[in-house]
Short mmCIF file of C-alpha atoms in Angstrom, two decimals:
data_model
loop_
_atom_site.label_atom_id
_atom_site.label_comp_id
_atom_site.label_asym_id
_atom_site.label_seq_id
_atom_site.Cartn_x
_atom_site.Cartn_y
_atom_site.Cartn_z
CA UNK A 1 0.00 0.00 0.00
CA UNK A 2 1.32 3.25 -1.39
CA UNK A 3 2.48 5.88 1.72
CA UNK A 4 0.33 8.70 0.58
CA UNK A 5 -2.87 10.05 0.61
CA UNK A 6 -5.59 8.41 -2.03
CA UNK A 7 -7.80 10.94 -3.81
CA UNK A 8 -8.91 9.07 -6.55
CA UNK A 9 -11.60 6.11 -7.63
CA UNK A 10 -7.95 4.79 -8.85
CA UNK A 11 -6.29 5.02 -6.22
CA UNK A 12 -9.32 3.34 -3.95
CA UNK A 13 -9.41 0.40 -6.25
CA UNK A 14 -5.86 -0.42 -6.12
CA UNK A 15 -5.92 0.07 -2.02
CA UNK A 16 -8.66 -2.63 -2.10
CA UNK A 17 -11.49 -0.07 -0.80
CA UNK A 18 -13.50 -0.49 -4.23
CA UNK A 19 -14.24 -3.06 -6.47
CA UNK A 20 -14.08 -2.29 -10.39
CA UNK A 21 -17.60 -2.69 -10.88
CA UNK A 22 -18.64 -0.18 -8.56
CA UNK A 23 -16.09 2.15 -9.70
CA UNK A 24 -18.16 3.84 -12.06
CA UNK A 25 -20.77 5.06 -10.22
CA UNK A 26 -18.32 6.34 -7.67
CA UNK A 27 -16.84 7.83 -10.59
CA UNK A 28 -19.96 10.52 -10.65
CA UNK A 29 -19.84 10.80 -6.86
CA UNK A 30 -15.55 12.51 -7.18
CA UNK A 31 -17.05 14.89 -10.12
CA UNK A 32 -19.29 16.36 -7.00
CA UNK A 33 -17.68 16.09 -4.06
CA UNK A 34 -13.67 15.74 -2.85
CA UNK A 35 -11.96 12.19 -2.13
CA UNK A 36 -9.07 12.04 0.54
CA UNK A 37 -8.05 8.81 2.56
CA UNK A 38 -4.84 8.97 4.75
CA UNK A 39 -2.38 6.18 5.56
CA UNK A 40 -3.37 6.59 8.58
CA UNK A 41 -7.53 5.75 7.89
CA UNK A 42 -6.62 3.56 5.13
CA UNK A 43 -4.97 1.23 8.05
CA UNK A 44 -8.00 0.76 10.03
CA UNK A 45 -10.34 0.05 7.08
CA UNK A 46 -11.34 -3.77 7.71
CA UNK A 47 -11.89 -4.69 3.71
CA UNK A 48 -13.45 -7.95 4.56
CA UNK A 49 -16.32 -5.79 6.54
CA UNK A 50 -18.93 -4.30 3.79
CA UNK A 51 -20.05 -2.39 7.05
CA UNK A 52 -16.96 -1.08 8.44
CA UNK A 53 -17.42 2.21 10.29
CA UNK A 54 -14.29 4.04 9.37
CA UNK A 55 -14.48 2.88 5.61
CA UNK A 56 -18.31 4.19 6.00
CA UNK A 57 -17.36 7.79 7.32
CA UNK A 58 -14.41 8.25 4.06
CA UNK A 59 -15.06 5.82 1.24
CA UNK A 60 -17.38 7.37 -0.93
CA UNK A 61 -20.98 5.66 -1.91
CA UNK A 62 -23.46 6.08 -4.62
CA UNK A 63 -25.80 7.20 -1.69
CA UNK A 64 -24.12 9.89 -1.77
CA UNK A 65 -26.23 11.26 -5.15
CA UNK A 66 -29.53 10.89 -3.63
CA UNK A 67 -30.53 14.29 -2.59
CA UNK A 68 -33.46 14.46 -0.12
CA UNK A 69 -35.91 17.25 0.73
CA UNK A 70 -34.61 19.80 3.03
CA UNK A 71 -31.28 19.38 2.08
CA UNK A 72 -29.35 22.08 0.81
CA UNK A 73 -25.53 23.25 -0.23
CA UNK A 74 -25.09 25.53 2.91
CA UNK A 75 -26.66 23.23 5.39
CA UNK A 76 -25.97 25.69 8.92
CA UNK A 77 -26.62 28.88 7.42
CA UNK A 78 -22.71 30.58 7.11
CA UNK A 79 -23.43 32.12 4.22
CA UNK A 80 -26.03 34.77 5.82
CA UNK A 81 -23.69 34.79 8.95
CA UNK A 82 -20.57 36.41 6.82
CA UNK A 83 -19.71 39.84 6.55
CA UNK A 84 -16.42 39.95 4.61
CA UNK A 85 -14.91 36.74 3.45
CA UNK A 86 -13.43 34.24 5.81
CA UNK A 87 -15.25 35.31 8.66
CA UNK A 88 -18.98 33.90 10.12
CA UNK A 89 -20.11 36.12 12.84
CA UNK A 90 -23.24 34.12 14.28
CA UNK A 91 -22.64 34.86 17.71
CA UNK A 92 -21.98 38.17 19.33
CA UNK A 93 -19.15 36.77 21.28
CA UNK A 94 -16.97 34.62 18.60
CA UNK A 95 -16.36 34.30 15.09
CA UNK A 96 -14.72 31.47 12.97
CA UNK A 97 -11.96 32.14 10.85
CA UNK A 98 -12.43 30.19 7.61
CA UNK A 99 -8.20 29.88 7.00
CA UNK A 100 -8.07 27.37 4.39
CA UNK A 101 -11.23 24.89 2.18
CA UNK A 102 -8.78 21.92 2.43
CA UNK A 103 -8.77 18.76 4.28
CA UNK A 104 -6.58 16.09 4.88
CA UNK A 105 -9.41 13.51 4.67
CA UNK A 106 -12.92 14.32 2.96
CA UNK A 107 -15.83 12.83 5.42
CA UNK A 108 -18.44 11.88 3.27
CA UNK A 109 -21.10 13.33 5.99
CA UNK A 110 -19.65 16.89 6.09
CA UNK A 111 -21.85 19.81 6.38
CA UNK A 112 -19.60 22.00 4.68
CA UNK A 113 -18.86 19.36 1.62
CA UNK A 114 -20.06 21.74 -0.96
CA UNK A 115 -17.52 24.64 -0.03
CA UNK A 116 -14.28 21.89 0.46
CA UNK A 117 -12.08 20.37 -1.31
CA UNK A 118 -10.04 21.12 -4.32
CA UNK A 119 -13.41 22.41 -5.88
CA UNK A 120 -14.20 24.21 -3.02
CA UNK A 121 -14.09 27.98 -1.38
CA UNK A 122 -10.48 28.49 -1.80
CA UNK A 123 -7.68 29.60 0.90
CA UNK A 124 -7.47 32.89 2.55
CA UNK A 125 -4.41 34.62 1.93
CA UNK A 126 -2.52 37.87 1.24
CA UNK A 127 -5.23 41.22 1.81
CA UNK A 128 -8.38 38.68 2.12
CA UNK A 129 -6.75 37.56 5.49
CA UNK A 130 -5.89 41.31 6.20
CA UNK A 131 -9.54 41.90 5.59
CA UNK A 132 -10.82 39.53 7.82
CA UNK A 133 -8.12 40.01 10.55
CA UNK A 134 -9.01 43.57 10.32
CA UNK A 135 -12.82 42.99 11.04
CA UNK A 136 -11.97 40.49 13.95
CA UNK A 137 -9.47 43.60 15.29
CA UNK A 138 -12.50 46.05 14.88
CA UNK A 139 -15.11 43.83 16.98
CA UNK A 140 -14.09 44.32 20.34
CA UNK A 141 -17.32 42.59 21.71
CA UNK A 142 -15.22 39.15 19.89
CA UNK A 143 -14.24 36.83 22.93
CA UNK A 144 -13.51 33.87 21.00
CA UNK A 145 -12.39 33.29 17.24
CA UNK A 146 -12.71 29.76 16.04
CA UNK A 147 -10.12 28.78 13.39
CA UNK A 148 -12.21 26.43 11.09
CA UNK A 149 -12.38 25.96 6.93
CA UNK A 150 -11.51 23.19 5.91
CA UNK A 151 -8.93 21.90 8.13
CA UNK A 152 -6.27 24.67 9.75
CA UNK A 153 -3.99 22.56 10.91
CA UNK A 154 -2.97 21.27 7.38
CA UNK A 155 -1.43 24.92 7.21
CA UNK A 156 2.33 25.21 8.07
CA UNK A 157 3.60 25.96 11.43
CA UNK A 158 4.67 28.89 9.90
CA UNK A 159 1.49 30.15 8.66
CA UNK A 160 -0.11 29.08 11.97
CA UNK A 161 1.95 30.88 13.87
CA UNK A 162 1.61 34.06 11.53
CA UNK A 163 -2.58 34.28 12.17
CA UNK A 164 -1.93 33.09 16.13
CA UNK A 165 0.40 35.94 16.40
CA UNK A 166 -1.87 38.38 14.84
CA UNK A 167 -5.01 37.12 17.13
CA UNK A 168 -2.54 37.83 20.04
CA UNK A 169 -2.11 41.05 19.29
CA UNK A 170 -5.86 41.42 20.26
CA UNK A 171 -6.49 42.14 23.58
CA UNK A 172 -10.42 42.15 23.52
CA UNK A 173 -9.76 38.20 21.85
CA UNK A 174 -9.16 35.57 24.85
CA UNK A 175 -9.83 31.93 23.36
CA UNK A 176 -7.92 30.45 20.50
CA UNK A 177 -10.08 27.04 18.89
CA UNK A 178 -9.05 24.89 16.73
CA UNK A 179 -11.52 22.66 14.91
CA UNK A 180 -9.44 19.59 13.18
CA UNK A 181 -9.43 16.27 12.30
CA UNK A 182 -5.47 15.98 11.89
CA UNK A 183 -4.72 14.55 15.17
CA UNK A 184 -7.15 11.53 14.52
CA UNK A 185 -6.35 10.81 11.08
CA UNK A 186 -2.75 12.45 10.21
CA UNK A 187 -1.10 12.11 13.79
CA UNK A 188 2.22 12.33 12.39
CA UNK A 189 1.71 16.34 11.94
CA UNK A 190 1.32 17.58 15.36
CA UNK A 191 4.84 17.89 16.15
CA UNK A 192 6.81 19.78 18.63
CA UNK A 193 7.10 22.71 16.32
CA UNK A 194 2.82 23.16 15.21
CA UNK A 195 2.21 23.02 18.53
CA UNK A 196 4.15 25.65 19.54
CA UNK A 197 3.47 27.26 16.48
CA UNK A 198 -0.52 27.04 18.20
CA UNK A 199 0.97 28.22 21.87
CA UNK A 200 2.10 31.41 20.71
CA UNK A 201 -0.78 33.10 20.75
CA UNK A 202 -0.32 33.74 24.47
CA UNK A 203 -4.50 32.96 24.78
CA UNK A 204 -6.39 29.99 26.05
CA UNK A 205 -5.95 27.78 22.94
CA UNK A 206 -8.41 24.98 22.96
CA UNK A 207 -8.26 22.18 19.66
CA UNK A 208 -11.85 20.56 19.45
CA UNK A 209 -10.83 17.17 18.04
CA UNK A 210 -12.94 15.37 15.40
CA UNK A 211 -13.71 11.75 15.65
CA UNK A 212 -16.30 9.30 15.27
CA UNK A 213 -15.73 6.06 16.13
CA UNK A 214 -13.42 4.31 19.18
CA UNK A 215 -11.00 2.49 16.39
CA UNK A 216 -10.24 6.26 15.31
CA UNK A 217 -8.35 6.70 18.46
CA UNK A 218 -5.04 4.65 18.16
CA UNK A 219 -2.19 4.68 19.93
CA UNK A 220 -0.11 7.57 17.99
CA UNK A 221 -3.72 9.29 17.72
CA UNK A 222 -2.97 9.50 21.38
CA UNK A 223 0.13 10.45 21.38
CA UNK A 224 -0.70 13.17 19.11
CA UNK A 225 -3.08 14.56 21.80
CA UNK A 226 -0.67 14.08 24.48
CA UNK A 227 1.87 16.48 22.85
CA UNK A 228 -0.83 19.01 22.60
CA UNK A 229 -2.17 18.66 26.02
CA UNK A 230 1.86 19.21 27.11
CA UNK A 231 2.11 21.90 24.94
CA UNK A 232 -0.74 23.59 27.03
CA UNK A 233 -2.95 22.90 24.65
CA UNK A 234 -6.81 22.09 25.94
CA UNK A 235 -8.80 19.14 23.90
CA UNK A 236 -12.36 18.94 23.89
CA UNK A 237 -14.12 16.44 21.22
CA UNK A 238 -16.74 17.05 18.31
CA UNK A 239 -18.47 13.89 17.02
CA UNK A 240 -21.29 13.29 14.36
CA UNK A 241 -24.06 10.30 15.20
CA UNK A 242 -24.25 8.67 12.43
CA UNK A 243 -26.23 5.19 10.91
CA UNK A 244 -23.72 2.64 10.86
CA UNK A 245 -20.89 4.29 12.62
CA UNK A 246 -21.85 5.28 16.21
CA UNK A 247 -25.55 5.20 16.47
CA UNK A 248 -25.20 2.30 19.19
CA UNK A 249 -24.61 2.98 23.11
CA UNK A 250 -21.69 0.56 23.10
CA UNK A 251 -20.10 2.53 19.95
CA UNK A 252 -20.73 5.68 21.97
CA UNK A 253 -19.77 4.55 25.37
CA UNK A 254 -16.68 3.41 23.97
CA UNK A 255 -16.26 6.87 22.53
CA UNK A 256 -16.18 8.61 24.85
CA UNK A 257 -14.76 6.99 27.95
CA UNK A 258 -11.70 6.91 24.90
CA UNK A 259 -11.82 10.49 24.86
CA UNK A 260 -11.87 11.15 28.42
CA UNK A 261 -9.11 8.77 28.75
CA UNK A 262 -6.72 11.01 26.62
CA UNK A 263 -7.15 13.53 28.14
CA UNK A 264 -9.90 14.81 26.14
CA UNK A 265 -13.42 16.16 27.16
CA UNK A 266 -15.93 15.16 25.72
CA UNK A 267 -17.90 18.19 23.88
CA UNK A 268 -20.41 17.99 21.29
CA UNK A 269 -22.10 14.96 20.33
CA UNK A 270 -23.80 16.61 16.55
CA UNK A 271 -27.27 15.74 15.15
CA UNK A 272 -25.88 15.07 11.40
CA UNK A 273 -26.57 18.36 9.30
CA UNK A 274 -29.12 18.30 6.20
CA UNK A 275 -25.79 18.31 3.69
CA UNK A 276 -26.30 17.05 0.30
CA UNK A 277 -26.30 13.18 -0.53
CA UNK A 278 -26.29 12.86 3.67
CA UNK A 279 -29.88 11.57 4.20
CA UNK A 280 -28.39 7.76 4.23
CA UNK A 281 -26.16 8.85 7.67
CA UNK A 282 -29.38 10.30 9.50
CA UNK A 283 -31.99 9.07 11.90
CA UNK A 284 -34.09 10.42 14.10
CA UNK A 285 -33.56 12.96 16.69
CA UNK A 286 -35.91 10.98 18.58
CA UNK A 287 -33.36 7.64 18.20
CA UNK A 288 -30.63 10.20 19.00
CA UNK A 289 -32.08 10.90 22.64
CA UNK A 290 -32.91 6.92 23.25
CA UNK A 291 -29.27 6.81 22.67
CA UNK A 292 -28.27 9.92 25.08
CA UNK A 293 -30.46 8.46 27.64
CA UNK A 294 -28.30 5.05 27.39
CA UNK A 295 -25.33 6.65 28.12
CA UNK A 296 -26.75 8.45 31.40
CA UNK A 297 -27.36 5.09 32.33
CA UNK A 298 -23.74 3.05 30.64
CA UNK A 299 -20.74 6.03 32.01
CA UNK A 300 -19.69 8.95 34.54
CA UNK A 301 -21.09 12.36 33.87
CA UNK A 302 -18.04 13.61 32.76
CA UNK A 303 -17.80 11.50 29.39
CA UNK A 304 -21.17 12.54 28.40
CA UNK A 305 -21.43 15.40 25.47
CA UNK A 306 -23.81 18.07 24.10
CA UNK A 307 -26.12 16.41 22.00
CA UNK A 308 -26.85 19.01 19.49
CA UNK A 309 -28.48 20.60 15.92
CA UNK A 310 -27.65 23.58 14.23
CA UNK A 311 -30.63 24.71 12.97
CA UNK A 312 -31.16 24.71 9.03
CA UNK A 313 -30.64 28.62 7.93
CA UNK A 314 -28.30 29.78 10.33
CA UNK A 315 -30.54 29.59 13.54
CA UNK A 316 -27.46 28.56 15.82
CA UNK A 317 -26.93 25.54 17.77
CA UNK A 318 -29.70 24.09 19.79
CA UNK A 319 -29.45 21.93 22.63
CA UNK A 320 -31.60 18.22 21.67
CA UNK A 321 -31.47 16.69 25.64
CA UNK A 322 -35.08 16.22 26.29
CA UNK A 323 -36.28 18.19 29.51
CA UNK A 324 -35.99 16.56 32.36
CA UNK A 325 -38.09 19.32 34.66
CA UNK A 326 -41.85 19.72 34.69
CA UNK A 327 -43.63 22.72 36.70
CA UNK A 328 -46.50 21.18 38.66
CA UNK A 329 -47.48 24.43 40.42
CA UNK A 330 -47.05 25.53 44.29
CA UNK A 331 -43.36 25.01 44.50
CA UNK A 332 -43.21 21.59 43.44
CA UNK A 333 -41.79 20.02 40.34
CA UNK A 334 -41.67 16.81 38.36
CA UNK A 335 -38.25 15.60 37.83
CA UNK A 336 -37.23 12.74 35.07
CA UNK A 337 -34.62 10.60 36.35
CA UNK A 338 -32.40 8.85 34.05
CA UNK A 339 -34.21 5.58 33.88
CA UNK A 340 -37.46 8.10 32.78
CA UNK A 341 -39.24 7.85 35.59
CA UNK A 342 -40.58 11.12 37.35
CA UNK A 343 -40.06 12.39 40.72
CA UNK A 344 -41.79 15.00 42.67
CA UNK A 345 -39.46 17.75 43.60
CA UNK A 346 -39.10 18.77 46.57
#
């Protein structure tokens, strides 16, 4: 198996992740949407599984060309949300800071899969970046900026320590994120010198780490993390549920006590977005809560994440935990415990 990234239907074939006769059809799927497979995921594929989990969330499908209603390109709403180019400003207090449309791997659920990839949105560079470090510089009410794309942390040290430097500068900005997917599938890149490259900013830098499944996180995967977290670094974790990747409690459980035990907290658990060609990923928000009320009952409070859905259009983020209080009048309340039985309170 060739050391380097596949990106083709060729190159999937010959690493044994596609037969010939499906290639064509997966042929029309690369026209649409980017193709990206690391050594690093190509080594936990299990070819001999038609169901594998990790080949599910990278190998592309002819699912993938069904569009359903409700779908659309721009899935969250980031579009409305941007007032010069790089920049979404949907909440008072924090921005992201598109940096680059580029990813190491291409996950065939992504919300943003219409503006990624070599096809996509582009990189931010030379007086666009000026233009967007400018408006972060001229929002003092900004608390947070979120670097996000695309992946940043395929950008150089270099380059990351150019922006981080910048944001520094700031004083009304506190919090540095990082949204990425390079520790889990590209481990090799977090060395000593991105990492300090990330520290410099002299803020709270915090990298949300994307994974789905509890194969994803390997031994190097965690050593990866570890050299953040030394690095002063904070990890939190971003998942997706998806159909036929984590949509079990055992999947999930596994998860996230993996998370917790690298150091990582567990964050946001997402309701999969209405992305094009997604629909075959999705189920219910009601299944989604069955499962969240599992884990109350599997694992210790503090492996258990935000399940959440941004709202189609740009609504923001809401929270999908079911609500656990009832008002019963004259002080007293009816409280769900995690088995769903209710309790009268006090």
């Amino acid at each position: 198996m060739a050391e380097q990234t596949s990106r083709t239907v060729a190159d999937l074939v010959s690493d044994g992740l596609l037969t010939i006769e499906k290639a064509a059809d997966i042929e029309a799927v690369a026209e649409r949407y980017a193709i990206a497979l690391t050594p690093t995921v190509r080594a936990l594929i299990d070819t001999s599984d038609p169901t594998d989990p990790i080949a599910a969330q990278y190998v592309p499908s002819a699912a993938e060309l069904i569009d359903q209603p409700g779908e659309r390109p721009d899935p969250i709403g980031d579009h409305p949300h941007s007032p010069v180019e790089g920049i979404v400003h949907r909440y008072p207090d924090r921005v992201l800071l598109k940096l680059v449309h580029v990813c190491p791997v291409y996950c065939r659920f992504c919300f943003r899969r219409e503006m990624v990839g070599p096809q996509g949105d582009g990189s931010l560079a030379g007086e666009r970046l000026e233009t967007a470090l400018d408006y972060i510089a001229a929002q003092t009410d900004i608390w947070e900026v979120i670097l996000t794309g695309g992946d940043p942390l395929i950008l150089s040290p270099r380059r990351l320590r150019e922006v981080s430097a910048r944001l520094a500068a700031m004083d009304h900005v506190k919090i540095l994120r990082i949204h990425s997917r390079v520790p889990a599938v590209d481990p090799e890149r977090i060395t000593t010198e991105l990492v300090e490259a990330l520290a410099l900013s002299g803020k709270s830098v915090i990298l949300a780490l994307h994974a789905n499944h509890p194969r994803e996180l390997t031994p190097d995967v965690r050593a990866a993390c570890r050299r953040l977290s030394a690095g002063g670094v904070q990890l939190v974790s971003q998942s997706v549920l998806l159909k036929g990747v984590n949509d079990d409690a055992e999947t999930l459980t596994a998860l996230m006590r993996g998370f917790v035990e690298t150091g990582i907290k567990p964050y946001y658990l997402h309701h999969p977005d209405m992305a094009p060609g997604t629909g075959h990923f999705r189920l219910s928000i009601a299944e989604g809560q069955v499962l969240m009320r599992a884990l109350r009952t599997r694992i210790s409070g503090i492996c258990i994440p935000h399940y959440i859905l941004d709202l189609p259009g740009g609504h923001g983020k809401v929270a999908l935990g079911e609500d656990a209080v009832r008002d019963l009048g004259d002080g007293r309340y009816a409280v769900r415990d995690r088995e769903g039985r209710e309790h009268t309170y006090p």
